[in-house]
Amino acid sequence: MNRLPIIYIRGYAGATSGIDTQVDDPFYGFNEGATHIRVGGGDGDPMFYQFEGPMLRLMTDEKYELLVRGDQHAYLENAKDGKLAAASIWVYRFYDQAATTFAAPRHQNPLQRFQRHFRADGFDIEEAAEGLYDLIELVLRKTEPPEGAAESKKVILVAHSMGGLVARCMMEKICRTPDTRSGPHDVKSRRPASEIVDKFFTYGTPHGGIVFQSNALNWFEEVVGPAGSDIFAPEKMYRYLTTEGNGDRPPAGWDPQEIPKSILNLDDVFCLVGTDPKDYGPSKMVVGPKSDGLVRIENAYVRGAHRAFVYKSHSGRYGEVNSEEGYQNLRRFLFAKWKVQIDFTGLPTYQEQWPTWQADVRLSVRGLPIVISEQRADQYCPIQLNEELKRNGDNSLDTPDRPVPLLTTFLFDPADLRSPQDEEATAPHSGRARYSITLRVKKLTERSHGIDLRNHMEQVFDWVDSLIVDVGPQASGKGLQAWMAWNADVAGPIDRFDPITEGLSRRKDRKPVKPTYTNNGQWKCRVALPDVARQLPIFGDTAALDITITDRGVGRV
């Protein structure tokens, strides 16, 4: 995948006092790392783990450049056209013009000093979106064509929290309206987002707004909007996410979590969803547990886009941006060759009299110290299998409770890995990538609006197993092959067997599966759930996992 220019857009800084604090950071937080992780499934006691930060890791892993020279924007403006590296990182400092620290201090009375903590004078989301469009055009003009491409046509947008809404305003409104800032006699047209944006990645962006558990607080956010926070009220988002919304309330059926396909291909959008509320600030008390402490899980994604769920909070010591989990999802989405999608197939017809069935899902990739994505009941985001059956193939019903597909990950071709750490992790495995999907299924019987505890056993699941998959090239080099085994069938430690099927008792089961090539760089294969899983009524006799592997380089410009 091409190393295109990356533009980072930070999140909400609050009132003027918060803006003044944030502009002190030369890279708006994209440079921040962490030294704490939680052990015990991601939510246990803290321990030391040193993560360098996403910006530094992009520089060491993917050979990106950071060009500053005292003033990054001035350096960009003064550079010769087409001479700067395409693999470069640019920070959109949209809050600088609203800060008071870059001017001589002016006298303020006590009331004015007090208001600095509750007002955000000088910030407007649509003006910020216009500035982002200008920055993108400037970056594209100044950077050279990426390696292997005829010309540098697009950038990558990486955004945290409100930054994702700034980017969406730019794509969904600013790109679709002419530039009239120079007056009615000098109107300039703008290019559509699909011509200038290659990929769009968001950390904890409230795509569906920020919603509190209290109706009074929701009203206060929309009507009063202290420090400009009214932009997070779903009713107000219509104004800056469409060309039709000029202060009007949205029409019935309008959904802020939808990006029209005419704006950007949803295959080029990824949303990282945080599920840890306890490590965030006081807002976790009014937002509720099913959140990252500020953004509710069901509001943190674009419908139809790729997503991953990580046990990280909105920001801070255990934040999403400054986490290994966030970085690994970012890096793989941007640069990995293979897209792997897994979904259920062969499930039975839903029966109304069934109890509630839930599944915890965890995705891991060999060589990483973290889980790529996990949805768990104790983190308020399990897969509701009953709802999955009710969906019955209707992809429009895609939600965290019934995701479409079940999960997606991105795998590197070992030949594309560049850092010494990558080589150390992949060299012994003959070009094969390994990932695993862990499923834990549990039945919950309801009784009088609660759980029937008469036969309940806490933390005991009806079925648990992990599918371990090794993917690599065929000997001919013209296709893919996969070795797949359920962990319960592997006789010994899994790191002893490479490929994993060497640990199976029956020799005939050790042969690799050659996925069927369909079209446009796609291979498909199917693996049945184990016999014990198919004894559960929610799965039935024909339950299986469909695996689709796509070469992301096929068909891309």
XYZ file of C-alpha atoms in Angstrom:
557
model
C 0.000 0.000 0.000
C 1.253 3.486 -0.862
C 2.740 5.657 1.885
C 0.607 8.762 1.370
C 0.759 12.000 3.395
C -0.941 11.652 6.806
C -2.817 14.600 8.312
C -3.691 14.333 12.014
C -6.697 16.211 13.430
C -6.952 16.371 17.214
C -10.079 16.284 19.344
C -12.083 18.754 21.401
C -10.045 20.967 23.736
C -12.938 22.627 25.572
C -13.007 26.271 26.549
C -10.329 28.888 25.880
C -8.301 27.812 28.906
C -8.187 24.246 27.554
C -7.296 25.465 24.067
C -4.410 27.490 25.505
C -3.095 24.347 27.193
C -3.395 22.147 24.104
C -1.608 24.500 21.709
C 1.506 24.144 23.880
C 1.880 20.637 22.437
C 3.814 20.902 19.138
C 1.979 17.918 17.643
C -1.446 18.174 19.296
C -1.059 14.857 21.149
C -0.199 12.604 18.194
C 3.294 12.351 19.676
C 2.106 11.117 23.080
C 2.876 7.591 24.193
C 2.074 5.631 27.328
C 3.729 3.609 30.070
C 0.665 1.868 31.535
C -1.392 -1.087 30.378
C -3.921 -3.191 32.231
C -3.316 -6.918 32.542
C -5.807 -9.712 33.069
C -7.690 -9.468 29.797
C -7.007 -5.771 29.399
C -9.029 -4.554 32.379
C -7.016 -5.771 35.349
C -4.255 -4.221 37.426
C -1.870 -1.699 35.824
C 1.654 -2.653 34.839
C 4.528 -0.982 32.989
C 4.528 -1.143 29.194
C 6.347 1.467 27.124
C 4.512 2.548 23.979
C 6.403 5.167 22.000
C 3.350 6.916 20.529
C 1.761 6.612 17.070
C 3.790 9.382 15.429
C 7.184 7.954 16.410
C 6.102 4.428 15.499
C 4.999 5.535 12.009
C 8.447 7.032 11.585
C 10.317 3.913 12.733
C 7.994 1.224 11.317
C 6.865 2.842 8.063
C 9.727 5.319 7.464
C 7.537 8.427 7.604
C 9.139 11.858 7.848
C 8.205 14.695 10.191
C 9.072 18.039 8.623
C 8.870 21.048 10.951
C 11.794 23.542 10.803
C 10.297 25.826 13.462
C 6.847 26.190 11.866
C 5.477 23.189 10.017
C 2.821 25.113 8.084
C 5.244 27.852 7.038
C 7.778 25.220 5.980
C 5.092 23.540 3.873
C 4.050 26.802 2.229
C 7.619 27.767 1.358
C 8.609 24.371 -0.044
C 8.855 23.879 -3.800
C 5.923 22.134 -5.412
C 6.266 18.362 -5.652
C 9.518 18.174 -3.685
C 8.517 17.033 -0.169
C 8.274 13.346 0.726
C 4.870 11.764 0.250
C 5.473 9.604 3.334
C 5.179 12.575 5.675
C 3.117 13.536 8.741
C 1.304 16.866 9.021
C -0.543 18.114 12.103
C -3.552 20.344 11.477
C -3.246 23.029 14.172
C -6.755 24.427 13.783
C -6.987 25.568 17.413
C -4.029 27.980 17.190
C -6.143 30.857 15.910
C -8.495 30.498 18.906
C -5.683 30.482 21.492
C -4.735 33.586 23.471
C -1.135 32.570 24.158
C 0.295 33.726 20.809
C -0.549 37.377 21.437
C 0.466 39.909 24.046
C -1.565 39.326 27.197
C -4.457 41.717 27.541
C -6.031 42.930 30.744
C -9.015 40.860 31.852
C -11.399 41.547 34.656
C -12.419 38.699 37.005
C -15.549 37.912 34.963
C -13.544 37.588 31.726
C -10.985 35.338 33.413
C -13.840 33.183 34.701
C -15.443 32.958 31.248
C -12.217 31.551 29.777
C -13.154 28.260 31.436
C -16.615 28.068 29.823
C -16.314 29.742 26.401
C -14.374 28.832 23.260
C -14.272 32.130 21.382
C -12.740 31.914 17.923
C -13.506 28.278 17.143
C -16.063 27.294 14.522
C -16.234 23.745 13.187
C -17.073 24.761 9.621
C -14.202 27.239 9.509
C -11.927 24.490 10.825
C -13.212 22.178 8.079
C -12.487 24.831 5.426
C -8.965 25.160 6.788
C -8.539 21.388 6.581
C -9.517 21.407 2.921
C -6.954 24.155 2.256
C -4.266 22.185 4.101
C -5.009 19.032 2.087
C -4.686 20.891 -1.220
C -1.434 22.471 -0.026
C 0.024 19.124 1.067
C -0.926 17.516 -2.238
C 0.709 20.339 -4.182
C 3.941 20.278 -2.189
C 4.541 16.523 -1.865
C 6.064 14.233 -4.451
C 4.227 11.250 -5.945
C 4.277 8.244 -3.594
C 6.517 5.332 -4.410
C 5.112 3.337 -7.329
C 2.364 5.839 -8.193
C 2.119 8.238 -11.120
C 1.064 11.186 -8.995
C 0.207 12.046 -5.399
C -3.553 12.411 -5.538
C -4.754 11.789 -2.009
C -3.995 12.054 1.704
C -4.800 9.927 4.735
C -6.875 11.553 7.471
C -6.332 10.355 11.052
C -8.551 11.977 13.662
C -9.323 11.789 17.357
C -12.783 12.532 18.777
C -14.097 15.870 17.446
C -11.319 15.857 14.843
C -13.278 13.152 13.035
C -16.285 15.487 12.864
C -14.084 18.273 11.466
C -12.941 15.839 8.767
C -16.496 14.721 8.038
C -17.691 18.327 7.814
C -14.941 18.931 5.280
C -15.848 15.852 3.230
C -19.634 16.018 3.480
C -20.235 19.782 3.320
C -17.182 21.877 2.460
C -16.118 19.729 -0.508
C -19.657 20.003 -1.889
C -19.954 23.792 -1.679
C -18.027 26.428 -3.655
C -15.423 28.601 -1.941
C -16.875 32.121 -1.666
C -14.429 33.502 0.911
C -12.875 35.886 -1.630
C -16.227 37.435 -2.526
C -19.040 36.823 -5.031
C -16.817 37.634 -8.030
C -14.122 35.083 -7.181
C -15.971 31.831 -6.515
C -13.815 28.714 -6.619
C -15.023 25.147 -6.973
C -13.727 22.441 -4.658
C -12.821 18.856 -5.400
C -14.970 16.054 -3.963
C -13.611 14.150 -0.973
C -13.188 10.947 -2.980
C -10.541 12.722 -5.113
C -8.389 13.955 -2.223
C -8.923 11.483 0.685
C -7.568 7.937 0.398
C -8.423 6.626 3.884
C -10.136 7.973 6.995
C -9.339 6.585 10.477
C -11.021 7.805 13.662
C -10.240 7.227 17.340
C -13.302 7.593 19.579
C -15.135 10.023 17.288
C -18.773 10.626 18.335
C -20.183 9.955 14.866
C -23.619 9.679 16.445
C -23.066 12.573 18.852
C -22.470 12.598 22.595
C -25.532 11.454 24.510
C -25.878 11.531 28.289
C -28.001 9.345 30.532
C -29.867 12.469 31.700
C -32.375 14.175 29.385
C -31.682 17.436 31.204
C -27.987 17.227 30.320
C -28.834 16.416 26.690
C -31.032 19.528 26.580
C -28.294 21.632 28.191
C -25.725 20.406 25.647
C -27.961 21.243 22.676
C -29.419 24.556 23.849
C -26.641 26.096 25.961
C -23.609 24.298 24.490
C -20.928 25.514 26.922
C -17.514 25.985 25.270
C -18.994 25.050 21.896
C -20.025 21.566 23.025
C -23.377 21.896 21.222
C -21.648 20.535 18.099
C -21.912 17.098 19.716
C -25.720 17.276 19.995
C -27.080 14.919 17.290
C -29.713 17.490 16.306
C -27.012 20.115 15.649
C -24.825 17.796 13.544
C -27.200 18.060 10.599
C -26.099 21.683 10.145
C -22.451 20.904 9.447
C -22.660 17.366 7.990
C -24.948 18.226 5.087
C -25.288 20.984 2.528
C -28.994 21.284 3.329
C -28.713 21.975 7.054
C -28.662 25.727 7.647
C -29.845 25.812 11.221
C -32.800 23.554 10.507
C -33.561 20.469 12.525
C -32.800 17.240 10.678
C -35.596 15.550 8.735
C -37.083 12.296 9.975
C -34.783 9.380 9.234
C -31.562 11.370 8.903
C -28.725 9.462 10.579
C -25.474 11.251 11.529
C -23.652 7.904 11.532
C -24.065 7.457 7.788
C -21.517 8.720 5.279
C -23.083 8.615 1.802
C -21.224 6.251 -0.511
C -20.941 9.080 -3.021
C -18.741 10.937 -0.519
C -16.246 8.196 0.350
C -16.006 4.449 -0.123
C -16.837 2.929 3.273
C -14.136 0.307 2.694
C -11.715 3.211 3.222
C -13.132 4.171 6.635
C -12.099 2.659 10.005
C -13.488 3.523 13.437
C -11.675 2.572 16.648
C -14.226 2.162 19.447
C -13.143 2.425 23.075
C -14.887 0.328 25.730
C -13.145 1.449 28.953
C -15.137 4.139 30.809
C -13.541 3.752 34.228
C -10.166 5.260 33.267
C -11.658 8.505 31.944
C -12.775 11.664 33.767
C -15.997 12.701 35.524
C -18.087 12.491 32.333
C -18.157 8.698 32.698
C -20.717 9.211 35.475
C -23.208 10.895 33.123
C -22.394 9.055 29.883
C -22.695 5.579 31.397
C -20.719 2.333 31.391
C -21.306 1.345 27.754
C -18.762 3.887 26.538
C -15.138 5.011 26.549
C -16.004 7.474 29.296
C -17.265 10.154 26.897
C -18.587 8.549 23.705
C -21.102 5.735 23.892
C -20.123 2.557 22.042
C -23.144 2.664 19.739
C -22.274 6.238 18.657
C -18.552 5.764 17.972
C -18.647 4.344 14.454
C -19.815 5.010 10.895
C -22.355 2.502 9.665
C -20.822 0.088 7.184
C -17.227 1.092 8.025
C -14.540 -1.160 9.458
C -14.193 -1.020 13.221
C -12.365 -2.525 16.165
C -13.293 -2.535 19.846
C -10.456 -1.981 22.316
C -10.491 -1.687 26.102
C -9.192 1.875 26.132
C -10.687 5.129 27.388
C -11.396 8.274 25.392
C -8.050 9.831 26.321
C -5.557 10.035 29.168
C -3.193 7.474 30.633
C -5.161 4.581 29.130
C -6.340 6.520 26.059
C -7.099 5.253 22.573
C -4.658 7.412 20.579
C -1.652 6.770 22.823
C -2.119 2.993 22.877
C -0.512 0.017 21.186
C -4.015 -1.253 20.361
C -4.903 1.944 18.553
C -1.624 2.062 16.656
C -1.734 -1.555 15.499
C -5.231 -1.104 14.102
C -4.174 2.145 12.433
C -1.027 0.694 10.888
C -2.715 -2.417 9.550
C -5.681 -0.528 8.128
C -3.403 1.910 6.326
C -0.697 -0.382 4.996
C -1.488 -4.114 5.269
C -1.984 -6.007 2.006
C -4.643 -8.488 3.087
C -8.118 -7.744 4.408
C -9.601 -10.713 6.276
C -13.324 -10.799 7.056
C -15.023 -13.472 9.158
C -18.749 -14.023 9.428
C -21.206 -16.661 10.590
C -22.997 -18.808 8.030
C -25.385 -21.744 8.152
C -27.183 -20.549 11.278
C -30.690 -21.836 12.027
C -33.944 -19.902 11.827
C -34.522 -17.842 14.954
C -37.066 -19.182 17.452
C -38.900 -16.668 19.647
C -38.971 -19.012 22.628
C -35.180 -19.266 22.808
C -33.321 -17.748 25.783
C -30.721 -15.041 25.191
C -27.449 -16.214 23.683
C -24.358 -14.023 23.817
C -20.875 -14.433 22.373
C -17.601 -12.826 23.421
C -15.271 -12.397 20.435
C -11.536 -11.718 20.554
C -9.119 -11.253 17.652
C -5.355 -11.694 18.074
C -2.447 -11.529 15.625
C 0.853 -13.342 16.144
C 3.751 -11.172 17.220
C 1.683 -8.470 18.939
C 1.515 -7.878 22.702
C -2.118 -6.758 22.537
C -5.545 -7.891 21.360
C -6.544 -6.280 18.051
C -10.266 -6.227 18.867
C -12.564 -7.717 21.478
C -16.245 -7.597 22.284
C -17.088 -8.935 25.734
C -20.082 -8.976 28.046
C -18.045 -7.611 30.949
C -17.136 -4.646 28.710
C -20.785 -4.087 27.734
C -20.401 -5.032 24.074
C -20.935 -8.777 23.455
C -22.378 -10.135 20.222
C -26.099 -10.775 20.700
C -26.514 -14.025 18.791
C -30.298 -13.858 18.883
C -30.129 -10.514 17.091
C -27.617 -11.960 14.634
C -30.163 -14.600 13.658
C -32.979 -12.054 13.439
C -30.844 -10.018 11.032
C -31.055 -12.943 8.586
C -28.580 -11.486 6.125
C -29.911 -7.915 6.256
C -26.683 -5.862 6.341
C -28.596 -2.635 7.001
C -29.087 -3.834 10.600
C -25.349 -3.558 11.308
C -24.758 -2.548 14.971
C -22.169 -3.440 17.646
C -24.657 -6.026 18.953
C -24.963 -7.678 15.534
C -21.920 -6.634 13.483
C -21.617 -7.069 9.723
C -19.312 -8.887 9.229
C -18.569 -10.563 12.552
C -15.079 -9.030 12.486
C -12.434 -7.728 10.112
C -8.678 -7.567 10.406
C -5.799 -6.592 8.159
C -2.664 -8.700 7.723
C 0.716 -7.751 6.351
C 2.500 -9.625 3.652
C 5.805 -10.389 5.436
C 7.656 -8.947 2.448
C 6.113 -5.537 3.199
C 7.282 -5.320 6.812
C 10.084 -2.840 7.316
C 11.223 -2.573 10.928
C 13.733 -4.833 12.753
C 10.967 -5.815 15.216
C 8.811 -6.966 12.295
C 11.591 -9.092 10.856
C 12.303 -10.676 14.234
C 8.639 -11.675 14.630
C 8.009 -12.961 11.092
C 11.294 -14.509 9.904
C 10.778 -17.979 11.487
C 7.351 -18.537 9.890
C 8.096 -19.049 6.182
C 6.001 -16.111 5.049
C 2.881 -17.162 6.955
C 0.757 -14.776 9.003
C -1.192 -16.170 11.984
C -4.306 -14.846 13.612
C -6.859 -16.324 15.988
C -10.545 -15.788 16.690
C -11.671 -16.721 20.192
C -15.384 -17.333 20.740
C -17.069 -17.739 24.134
C -20.786 -18.484 24.025
C -23.173 -18.275 26.965
C -26.893 -18.704 27.487
C -28.823 -16.294 29.712
C -32.341 -17.240 30.763
C -34.541 -14.308 31.742
C -37.147 -14.450 34.466
C -39.352 -11.560 35.605
C -37.213 -8.924 33.878
C -33.997 -10.328 35.308
C -31.662 -13.292 34.934
C -32.893 -16.675 36.134
C -30.157 -17.721 38.553
C -31.496 -21.167 39.400
C -29.204 -22.882 36.866
C -26.815 -19.983 36.282
C -23.047 -20.448 36.704
C -21.136 -17.177 36.592
C -18.077 -17.047 34.279
C -18.798 -20.557 32.956
C -19.508 -20.604 29.230
C -21.505 -23.126 27.244
C -18.735 -23.296 24.659
C -15.256 -21.767 24.357
C -12.660 -22.292 21.650
C -10.195 -20.448 19.409
C -9.829 -20.868 15.672
C -6.149 -20.502 14.765
C -5.452 -19.637 11.125
C -2.134 -19.528 9.293
C -2.275 -17.765 5.918
C 0.516 -17.847 3.367
C 1.293 -17.993 -0.346
C 0.946 -21.150 -2.348
C 4.162 -22.786 -3.510
C 3.519 -21.457 -7.009
C 3.303 -17.909 -5.638
C 0.030 -17.334 -7.536
C -2.492 -17.749 -4.750
C -3.129 -18.219 -1.047
C -3.460 -21.218 1.194
C -4.586 -21.494 4.796
C -4.019 -23.939 7.640
C -6.852 -23.878 10.194
C -7.404 -25.698 13.484
C -9.572 -25.269 16.556
C -7.376 -24.948 19.611
C -9.152 -27.774 21.448
C -7.942 -30.164 18.731
C -4.285 -29.117 18.891
C -2.207 -31.566 20.921
C 0.187 -29.280 22.755
C 1.295 -25.648 22.958
C 0.274 -23.782 19.826
C 3.690 -22.143 19.342
C 5.173 -25.615 18.821
C 3.314 -26.131 15.540
C 3.888 -24.095 12.395
C 1.671 -24.421 10.493
C -0.866 -25.021 13.231
C -2.305 -28.166 11.584
C 0.882 -30.043 12.483
C -0.642 -30.335 15.947
C -3.703 -32.280 14.739
C -3.831 -36.014 15.377
C -5.212 -37.060 12.004
C -2.733 -36.686 9.152
C -5.464 -35.969 6.596
C -6.465 -32.860 8.555
C -3.004 -31.367 8.268
C -3.262 -30.405 4.620
C -3.714 -26.713 3.852
C -6.962 -25.378 2.495
C -6.702 -23.606 -0.831
C -9.320 -20.880 -0.738
C -11.484 -20.467 -3.818
C -10.578 -17.439 -5.910
C -13.694 -15.464 -6.763
C -12.879 -12.152 -8.453
C -11.234 -8.796 -7.880
C -8.500 -10.241 -5.692
C -10.744 -12.232 -3.314
C -10.314 -15.720 -1.901
C -13.011 -17.482 0.130
C -13.052 -20.522 2.384
C -15.286 -21.984 5.083
C -14.586 -23.778 8.355
C -17.262 -25.618 10.304
C -17.746 -24.908 13.986
C -16.662 -27.842 16.191
C -19.151 -30.631 16.850
C -19.667 -29.514 20.452
C -20.553 -25.974 19.315
C -23.050 -27.263 16.768
C -24.904 -29.028 19.575
C -26.017 -25.592 20.804
C -29.431 -24.688 19.351
C -28.287 -21.161 18.524
C -25.762 -22.638 16.063
C -27.257 -25.883 14.809
C -25.868 -28.608 12.560
C -24.584 -26.479 9.688
C -23.021 -23.538 11.553
C -19.684 -22.420 10.154
C -17.434 -19.403 9.695
C -17.009 -17.861 6.255
C -13.547 -16.348 5.729
C -12.925 -13.890 2.908
C -9.381 -12.725 2.144
C -8.982 -9.728 -0.155
C -5.844 -8.409 -1.815
C -6.281 -4.689 -1.157
C -3.902 -3.722 -3.914
C -6.139 -5.134 -6.674
C -8.269 -2.524 -8.383
C -6.919 0.475 -6.436
C -5.723 3.561 -8.283
